[in-house]
CSV table of C-alpha atoms in Angstrom, one decimal:
chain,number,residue,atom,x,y,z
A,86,UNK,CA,-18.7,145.8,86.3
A,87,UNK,CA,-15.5,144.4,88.2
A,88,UNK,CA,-13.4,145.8,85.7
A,89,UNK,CA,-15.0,148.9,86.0
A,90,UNK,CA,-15.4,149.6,89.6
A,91,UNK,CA,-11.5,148.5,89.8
A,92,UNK,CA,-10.8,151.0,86.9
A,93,UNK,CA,-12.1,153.9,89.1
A,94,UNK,CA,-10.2,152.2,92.5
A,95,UNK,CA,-7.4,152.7,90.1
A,96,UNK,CA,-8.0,156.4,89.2
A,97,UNK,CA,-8.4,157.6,92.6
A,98,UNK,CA,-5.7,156.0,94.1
A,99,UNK,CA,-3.6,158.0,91.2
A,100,UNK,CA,-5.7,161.3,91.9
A,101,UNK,CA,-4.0,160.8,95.7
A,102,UNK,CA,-0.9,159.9,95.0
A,103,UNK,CA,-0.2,163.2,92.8
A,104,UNK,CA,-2.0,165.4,95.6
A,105,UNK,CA,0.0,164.1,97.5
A,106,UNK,CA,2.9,164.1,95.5
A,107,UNK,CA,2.5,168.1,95.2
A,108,UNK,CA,1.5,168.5,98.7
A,109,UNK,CA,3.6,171.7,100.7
A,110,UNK,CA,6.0,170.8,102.6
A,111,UNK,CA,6.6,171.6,106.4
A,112,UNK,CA,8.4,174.5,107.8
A,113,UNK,CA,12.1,173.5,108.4
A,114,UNK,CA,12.0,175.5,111.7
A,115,UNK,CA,9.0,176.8,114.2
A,116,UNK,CA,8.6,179.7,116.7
A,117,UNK,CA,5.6,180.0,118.6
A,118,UNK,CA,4.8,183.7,119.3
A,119,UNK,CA,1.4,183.9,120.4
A,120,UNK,CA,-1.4,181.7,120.5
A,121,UNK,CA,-4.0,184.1,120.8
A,122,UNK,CA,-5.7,185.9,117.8
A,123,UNK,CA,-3.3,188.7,116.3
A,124,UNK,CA,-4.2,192.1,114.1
A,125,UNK,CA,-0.6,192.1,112.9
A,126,UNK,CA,2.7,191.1,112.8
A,127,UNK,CA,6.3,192.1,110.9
A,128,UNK,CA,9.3,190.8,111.0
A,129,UNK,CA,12.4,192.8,110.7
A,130,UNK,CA,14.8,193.2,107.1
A,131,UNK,CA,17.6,190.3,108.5
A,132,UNK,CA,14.6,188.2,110.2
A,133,UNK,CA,16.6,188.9,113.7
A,134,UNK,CA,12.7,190.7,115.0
A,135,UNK,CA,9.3,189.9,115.2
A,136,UNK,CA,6.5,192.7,116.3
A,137,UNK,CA,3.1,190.9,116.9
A,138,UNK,CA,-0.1,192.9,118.0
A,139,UNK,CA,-2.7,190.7,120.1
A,140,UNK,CA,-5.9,192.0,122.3
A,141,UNK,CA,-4.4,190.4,124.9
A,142,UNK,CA,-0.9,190.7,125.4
A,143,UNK,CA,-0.9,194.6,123.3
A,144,UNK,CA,2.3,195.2,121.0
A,145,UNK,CA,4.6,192.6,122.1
A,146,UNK,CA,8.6,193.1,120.4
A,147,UNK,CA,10.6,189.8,119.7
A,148,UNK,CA,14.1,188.9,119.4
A,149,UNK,CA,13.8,185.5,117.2
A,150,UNK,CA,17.1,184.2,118.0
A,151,UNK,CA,17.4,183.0,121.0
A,152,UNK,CA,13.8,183.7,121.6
A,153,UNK,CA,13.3,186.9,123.6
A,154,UNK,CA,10.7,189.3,124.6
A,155,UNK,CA,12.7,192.7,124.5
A,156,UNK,CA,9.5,194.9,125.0
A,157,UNK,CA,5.8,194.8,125.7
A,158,UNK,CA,3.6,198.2,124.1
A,159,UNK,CA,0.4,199.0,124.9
A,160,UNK,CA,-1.0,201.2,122.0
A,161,UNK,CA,-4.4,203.3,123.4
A,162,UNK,CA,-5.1,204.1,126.8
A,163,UNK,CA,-7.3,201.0,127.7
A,164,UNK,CA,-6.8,198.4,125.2
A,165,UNK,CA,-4.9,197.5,122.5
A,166,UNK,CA,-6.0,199.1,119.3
A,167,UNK,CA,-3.3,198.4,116.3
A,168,UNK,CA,-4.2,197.4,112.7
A,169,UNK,CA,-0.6,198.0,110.9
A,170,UNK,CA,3.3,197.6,112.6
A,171,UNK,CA,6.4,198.6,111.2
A,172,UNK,CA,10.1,197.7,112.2
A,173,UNK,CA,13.3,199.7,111.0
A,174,UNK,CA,15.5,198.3,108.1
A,175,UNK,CA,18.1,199.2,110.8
A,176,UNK,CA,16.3,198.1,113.5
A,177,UNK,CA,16.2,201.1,115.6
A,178,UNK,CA,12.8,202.3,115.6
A,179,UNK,CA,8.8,200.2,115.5
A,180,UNK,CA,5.6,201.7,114.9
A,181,UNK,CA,2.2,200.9,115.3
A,182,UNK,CA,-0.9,202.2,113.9
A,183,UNK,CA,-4.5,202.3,114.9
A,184,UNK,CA,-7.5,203.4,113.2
A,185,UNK,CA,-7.2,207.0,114.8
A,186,UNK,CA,-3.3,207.4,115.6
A,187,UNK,CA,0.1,205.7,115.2
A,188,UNK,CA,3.2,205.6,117.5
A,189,UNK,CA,6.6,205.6,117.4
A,190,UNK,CA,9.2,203.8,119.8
A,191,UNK,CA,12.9,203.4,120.0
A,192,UNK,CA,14.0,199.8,120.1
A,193,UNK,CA,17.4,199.9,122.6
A,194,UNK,CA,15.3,201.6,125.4
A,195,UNK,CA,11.6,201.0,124.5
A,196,UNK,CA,10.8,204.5,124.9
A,197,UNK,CA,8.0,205.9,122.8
A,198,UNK,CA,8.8,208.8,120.7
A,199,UNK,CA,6.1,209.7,119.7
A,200,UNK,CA,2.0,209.4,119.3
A,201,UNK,CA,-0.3,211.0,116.6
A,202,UNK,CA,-3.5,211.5,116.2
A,203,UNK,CA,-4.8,210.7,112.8
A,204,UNK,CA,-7.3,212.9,110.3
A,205,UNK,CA,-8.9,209.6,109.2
A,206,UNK,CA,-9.3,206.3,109.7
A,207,UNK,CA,-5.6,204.9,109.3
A,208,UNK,CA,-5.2,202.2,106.9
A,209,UNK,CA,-1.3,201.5,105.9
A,210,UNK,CA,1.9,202.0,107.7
A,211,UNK,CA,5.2,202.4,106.8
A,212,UNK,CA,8.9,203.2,108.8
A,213,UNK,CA,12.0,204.7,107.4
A,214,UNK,CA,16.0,204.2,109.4
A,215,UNK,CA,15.8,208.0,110.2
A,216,UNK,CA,12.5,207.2,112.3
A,217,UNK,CA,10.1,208.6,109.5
A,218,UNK,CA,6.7,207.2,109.5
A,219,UNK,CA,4.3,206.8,106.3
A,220,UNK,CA,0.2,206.2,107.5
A,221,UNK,CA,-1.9,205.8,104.2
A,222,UNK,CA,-5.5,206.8,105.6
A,223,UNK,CA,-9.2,206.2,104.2
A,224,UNK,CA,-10.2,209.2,103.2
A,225,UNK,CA,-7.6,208.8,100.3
A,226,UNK,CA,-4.3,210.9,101.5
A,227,UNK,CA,-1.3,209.7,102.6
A,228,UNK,CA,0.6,211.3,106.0
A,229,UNK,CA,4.2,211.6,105.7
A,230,UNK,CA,6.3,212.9,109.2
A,231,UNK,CA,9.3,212.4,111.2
A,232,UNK,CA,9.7,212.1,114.8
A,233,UNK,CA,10.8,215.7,116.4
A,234,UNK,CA,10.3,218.0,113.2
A,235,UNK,CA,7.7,219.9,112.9
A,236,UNK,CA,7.3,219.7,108.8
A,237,UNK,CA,4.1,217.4,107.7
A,238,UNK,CA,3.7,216.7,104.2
A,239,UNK,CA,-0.2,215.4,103.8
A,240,UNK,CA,-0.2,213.3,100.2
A,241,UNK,CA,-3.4,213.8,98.0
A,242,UNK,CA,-2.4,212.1,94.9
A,243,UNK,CA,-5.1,209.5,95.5
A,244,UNK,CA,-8.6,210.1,95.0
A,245,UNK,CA,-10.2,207.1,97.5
A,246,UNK,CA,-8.5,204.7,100.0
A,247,UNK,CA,-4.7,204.3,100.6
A,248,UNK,CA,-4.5,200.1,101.0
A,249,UNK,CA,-0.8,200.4,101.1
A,250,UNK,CA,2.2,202.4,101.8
A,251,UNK,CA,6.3,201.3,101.6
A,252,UNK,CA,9.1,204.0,101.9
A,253,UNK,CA,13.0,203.6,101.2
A,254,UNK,CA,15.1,202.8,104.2
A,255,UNK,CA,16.6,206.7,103.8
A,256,UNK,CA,12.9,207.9,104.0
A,257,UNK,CA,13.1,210.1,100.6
A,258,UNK,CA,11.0,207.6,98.4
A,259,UNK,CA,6.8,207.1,99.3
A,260,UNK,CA,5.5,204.9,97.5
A,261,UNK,CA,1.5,204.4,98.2
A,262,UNK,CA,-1.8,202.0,96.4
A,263,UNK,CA,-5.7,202.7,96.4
A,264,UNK,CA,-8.5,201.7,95.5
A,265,UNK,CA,-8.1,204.4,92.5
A,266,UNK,CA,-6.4,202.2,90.5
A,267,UNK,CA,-3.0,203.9,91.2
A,268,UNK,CA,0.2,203.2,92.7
A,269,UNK,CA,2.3,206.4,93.2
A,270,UNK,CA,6.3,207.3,93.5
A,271,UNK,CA,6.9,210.4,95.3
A,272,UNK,CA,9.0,212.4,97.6
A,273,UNK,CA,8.4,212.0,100.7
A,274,UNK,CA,9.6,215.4,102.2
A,275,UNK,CA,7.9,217.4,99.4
A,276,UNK,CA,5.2,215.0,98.0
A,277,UNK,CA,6.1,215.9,94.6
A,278,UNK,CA,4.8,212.6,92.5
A,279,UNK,CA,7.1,211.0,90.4
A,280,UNK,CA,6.2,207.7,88.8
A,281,UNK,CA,2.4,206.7,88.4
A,282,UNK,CA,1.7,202.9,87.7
A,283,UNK,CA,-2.2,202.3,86.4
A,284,UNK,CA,-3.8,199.6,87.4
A,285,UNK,CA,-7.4,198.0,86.2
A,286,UNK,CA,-8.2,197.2,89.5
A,287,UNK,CA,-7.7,198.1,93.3
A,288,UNK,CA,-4.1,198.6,94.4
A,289,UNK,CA,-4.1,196.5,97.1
A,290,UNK,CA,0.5,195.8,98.0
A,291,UNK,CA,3.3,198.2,97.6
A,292,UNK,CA,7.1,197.8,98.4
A,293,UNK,CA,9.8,199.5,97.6
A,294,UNK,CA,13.3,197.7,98.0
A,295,UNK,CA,15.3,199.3,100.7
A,296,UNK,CA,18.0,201.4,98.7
A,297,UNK,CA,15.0,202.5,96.7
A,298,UNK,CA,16.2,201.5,93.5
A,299,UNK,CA,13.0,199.4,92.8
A,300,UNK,CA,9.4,199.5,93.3
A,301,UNK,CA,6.7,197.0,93.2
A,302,UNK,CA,3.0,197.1,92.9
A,303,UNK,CA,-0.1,194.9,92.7
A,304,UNK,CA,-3.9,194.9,92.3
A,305,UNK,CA,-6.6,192.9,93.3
A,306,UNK,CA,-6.7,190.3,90.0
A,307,UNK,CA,-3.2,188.9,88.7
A,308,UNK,CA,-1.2,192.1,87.8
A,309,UNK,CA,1.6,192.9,90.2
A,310,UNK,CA,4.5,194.6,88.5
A,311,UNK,CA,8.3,195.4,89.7
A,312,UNK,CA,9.3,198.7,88.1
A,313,UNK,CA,12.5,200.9,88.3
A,314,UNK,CA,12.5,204.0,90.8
A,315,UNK,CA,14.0,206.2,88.7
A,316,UNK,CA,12.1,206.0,85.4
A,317,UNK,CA,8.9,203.8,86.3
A,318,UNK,CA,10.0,201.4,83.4
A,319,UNK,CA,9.1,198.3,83.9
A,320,UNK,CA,11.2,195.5,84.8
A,321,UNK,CA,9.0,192.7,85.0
A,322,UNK,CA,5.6,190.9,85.5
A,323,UNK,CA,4.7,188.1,88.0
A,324,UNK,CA,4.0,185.3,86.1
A,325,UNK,CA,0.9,184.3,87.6
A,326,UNK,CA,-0.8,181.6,86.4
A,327,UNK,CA,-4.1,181.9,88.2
A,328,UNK,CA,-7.0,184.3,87.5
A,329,UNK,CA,-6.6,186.5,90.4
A,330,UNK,CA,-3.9,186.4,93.3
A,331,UNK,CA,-3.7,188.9,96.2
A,332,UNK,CA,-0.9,190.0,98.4
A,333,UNK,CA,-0.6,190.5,102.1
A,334,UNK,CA,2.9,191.0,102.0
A,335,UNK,CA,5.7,191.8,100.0
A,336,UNK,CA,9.3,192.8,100.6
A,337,UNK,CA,12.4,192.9,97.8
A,338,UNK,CA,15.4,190.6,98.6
A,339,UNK,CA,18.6,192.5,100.1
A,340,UNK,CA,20.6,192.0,97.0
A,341,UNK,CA,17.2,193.0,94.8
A,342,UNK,CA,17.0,189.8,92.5
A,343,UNK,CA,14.2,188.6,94.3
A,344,UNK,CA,10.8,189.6,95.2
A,345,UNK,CA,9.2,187.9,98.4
A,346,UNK,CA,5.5,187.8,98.7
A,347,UNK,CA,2.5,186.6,101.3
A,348,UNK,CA,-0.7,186.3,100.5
A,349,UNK,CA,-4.2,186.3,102.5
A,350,UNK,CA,-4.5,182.4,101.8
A,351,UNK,CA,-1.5,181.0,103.7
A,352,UNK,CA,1.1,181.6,100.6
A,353,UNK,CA,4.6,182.7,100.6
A,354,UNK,CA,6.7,182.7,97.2
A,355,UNK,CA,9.9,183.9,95.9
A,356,UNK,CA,9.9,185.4,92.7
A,357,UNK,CA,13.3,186.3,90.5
A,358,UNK,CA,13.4,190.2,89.9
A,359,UNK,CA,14.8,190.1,86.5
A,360,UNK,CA,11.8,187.9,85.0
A,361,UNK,CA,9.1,187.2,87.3
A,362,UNK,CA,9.4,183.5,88.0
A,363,UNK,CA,8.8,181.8,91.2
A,364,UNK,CA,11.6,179.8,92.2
A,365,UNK,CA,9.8,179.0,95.6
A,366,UNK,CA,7.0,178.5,96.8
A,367,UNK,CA,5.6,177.2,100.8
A,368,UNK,CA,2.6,177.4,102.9
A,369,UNK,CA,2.5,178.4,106.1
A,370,UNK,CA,1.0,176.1,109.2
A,371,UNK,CA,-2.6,176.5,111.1
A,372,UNK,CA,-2.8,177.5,114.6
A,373,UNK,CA,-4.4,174.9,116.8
A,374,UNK,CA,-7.1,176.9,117.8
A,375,UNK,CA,-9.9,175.0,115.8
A,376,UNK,CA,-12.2,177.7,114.9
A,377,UNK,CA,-9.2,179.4,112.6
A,378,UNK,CA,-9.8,177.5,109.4
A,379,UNK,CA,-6.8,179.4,107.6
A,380,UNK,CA,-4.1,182.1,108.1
A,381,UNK,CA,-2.6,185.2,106.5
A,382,UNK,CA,0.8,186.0,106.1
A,383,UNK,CA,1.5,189.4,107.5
A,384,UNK,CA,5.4,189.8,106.8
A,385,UNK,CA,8.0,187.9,104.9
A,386,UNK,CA,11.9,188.6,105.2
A,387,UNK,CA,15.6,186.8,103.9
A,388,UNK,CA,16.9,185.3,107.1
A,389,UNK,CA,20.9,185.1,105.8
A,390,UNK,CA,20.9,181.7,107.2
A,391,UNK,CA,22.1,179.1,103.8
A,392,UNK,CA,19.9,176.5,105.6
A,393,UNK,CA,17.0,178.1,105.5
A,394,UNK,CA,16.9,181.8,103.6
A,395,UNK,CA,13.6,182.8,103.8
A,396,UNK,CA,11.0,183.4,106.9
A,397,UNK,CA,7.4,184.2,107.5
A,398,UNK,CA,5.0,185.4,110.2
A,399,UNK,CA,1.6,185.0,110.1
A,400,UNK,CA,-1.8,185.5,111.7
A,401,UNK,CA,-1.2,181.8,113.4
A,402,UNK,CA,1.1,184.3,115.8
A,403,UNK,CA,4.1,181.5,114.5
A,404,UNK,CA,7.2,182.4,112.7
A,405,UNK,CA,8.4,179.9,110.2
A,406,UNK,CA,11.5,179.0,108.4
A,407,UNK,CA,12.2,177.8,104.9
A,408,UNK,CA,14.4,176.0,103.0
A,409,UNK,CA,15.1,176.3,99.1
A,410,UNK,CA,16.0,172.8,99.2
């Protein structure tokens, strides 16, 4: 019996010592933007912004470094409404979008640009250089429109909900996920299809790197799939080692040889573009508020810094910093 009972002591005390072992490790650096509960939240292509939507505090614009607050939006005429935000790759415009319009502002002066109301329920939102806004919608089409033209190319590729949109930093290339099973490359100003990826599930992430040479897709089980613009070959396969992984967010590394993901469950990762392999992976922190039991990251970005390249925002309203180390 002693030996026994000190045989299982033994085996526990193991079982801890490699959770622990393989444990995440903390954020190398911390910025607290809100500590109320957020819809949303991007960060900019360099890291250098944050946009955070809250009820309270409406569409609030960051500068991360030192820590700033350039603007405060307010989007709907009594509260704030937003689902989706956008920032620039040049960081000259945001955008935010509710279930029945989005809007447009110019980041120097804070001025809005523009506000439109939406067919449907909006769903997805994405924002070219030029100001040119992307809103995937619910009844299955996809808007495409550019602040002070007139032109409005309405997208109907998809038969049922548009989870996700993503659009080159030029504006030319949309490329847009449902719950069809689709992910589709098209033009933007003419919504001429180009590419067609088929999924076996829900299309649930999009991105397309920001010179629009490549694309990425993925559903709601384990397939998620970086393919080339131009000919919809694809390039590789996330090797995902679990049954089913979802992403919240995913944005293509400025150089394009790596993919950076979020997912719903805390998660952000680093894949290489060539092959698909994770060569980092963190977890974001909790807020302290103690009836959030977990957190979703909303936006991930390549900060530039060699200390710590890659950065994360997540519902927790904190942006964090990571090491490769």
């Amino acid at each position: 019996m002693w030996n026994k009972f000190n045989l299982c002591n033994l085996w526990l005390a193991l079982v801890f010592v490699l959770l622990s072992g393989c444990s995440p490790k903390e954020a190398d650096g911390v910025l607290v933007l809100s500590d109320a509960p957020s819809y949303g939240a991007t960060l900019s292509q360099d890291a250098s912004l944050a946009l955070i939507s809250t009820e309270s505090a409406g569409v609030e614009l960051w500068q991360l470094s030192p820590k700033t607050l350039k603007h405060r939006w307010q989007h709907g005429p009594t509260s704030n409404e937003s689902i989706a935000l956008a920032l620039s790759d040049n960081g000259v415009y945001a955008a935010s979008l509710s279930r029945d319009s989005v809007a447009l502002w110019r980041i120097d002066d804070g001025a809005q640009v523009g506000l439109w109301s939406l067919p449907s329920a909006g769903q997805a939102l994405a924002l070219s250089d030029g100001g040119g806004l992307l809103i995937g919608l619910a009844d299955g089409s996809v808007m495409s429109l550019v602040a002070g033209q007139t032109k409005l190319i309405r997208f109907l590729g998809h038969s049922e909900k548009v989870n996700s949109v993503a659009l080159s930093a030029d504006g030319k290339l949309a490329l847009s996920g449902g719950n069809d099973y689709q992910a589709i490359l098209w033009q933007a100003d003419t919504g001429q299809p180009l590419q067609t990826q088929q999924f076996d599930a829900r299309v649930l992430a999009v991105a397309i790197s920001s010179d629009g040479e490549l694309a990425f897709a993925a559903d709601a089980k384990a397939d998620a799939r970086i393919f080339a613009s131009q000919t919809g070959k694809v390039i590789s396969e996330l090797r995902i080692k679990q049954r089913t992984m979802t992403f919240s967010a995913a944005r293509f590394s400025q150089s394009n040889t790596a993919l950076l993901t979020g997912t719903p469950f805390r998660e952000v990762l680093r894949w290489q573009t060539k092959d698909g392999k994770v060569t980092g992976r963190w977890q974001v922190s909790l807020s302290n508020r103690p009836q959030n039991k977990g957190a979703v990251v909303y936006s991930v970005a390549e900060t530039g810094l060699p200390q710590t390249p890659v950065a994360s925002i997540s519902s927790s309203g904190r942006v964090e910093y990571w090491s490769t180390r």
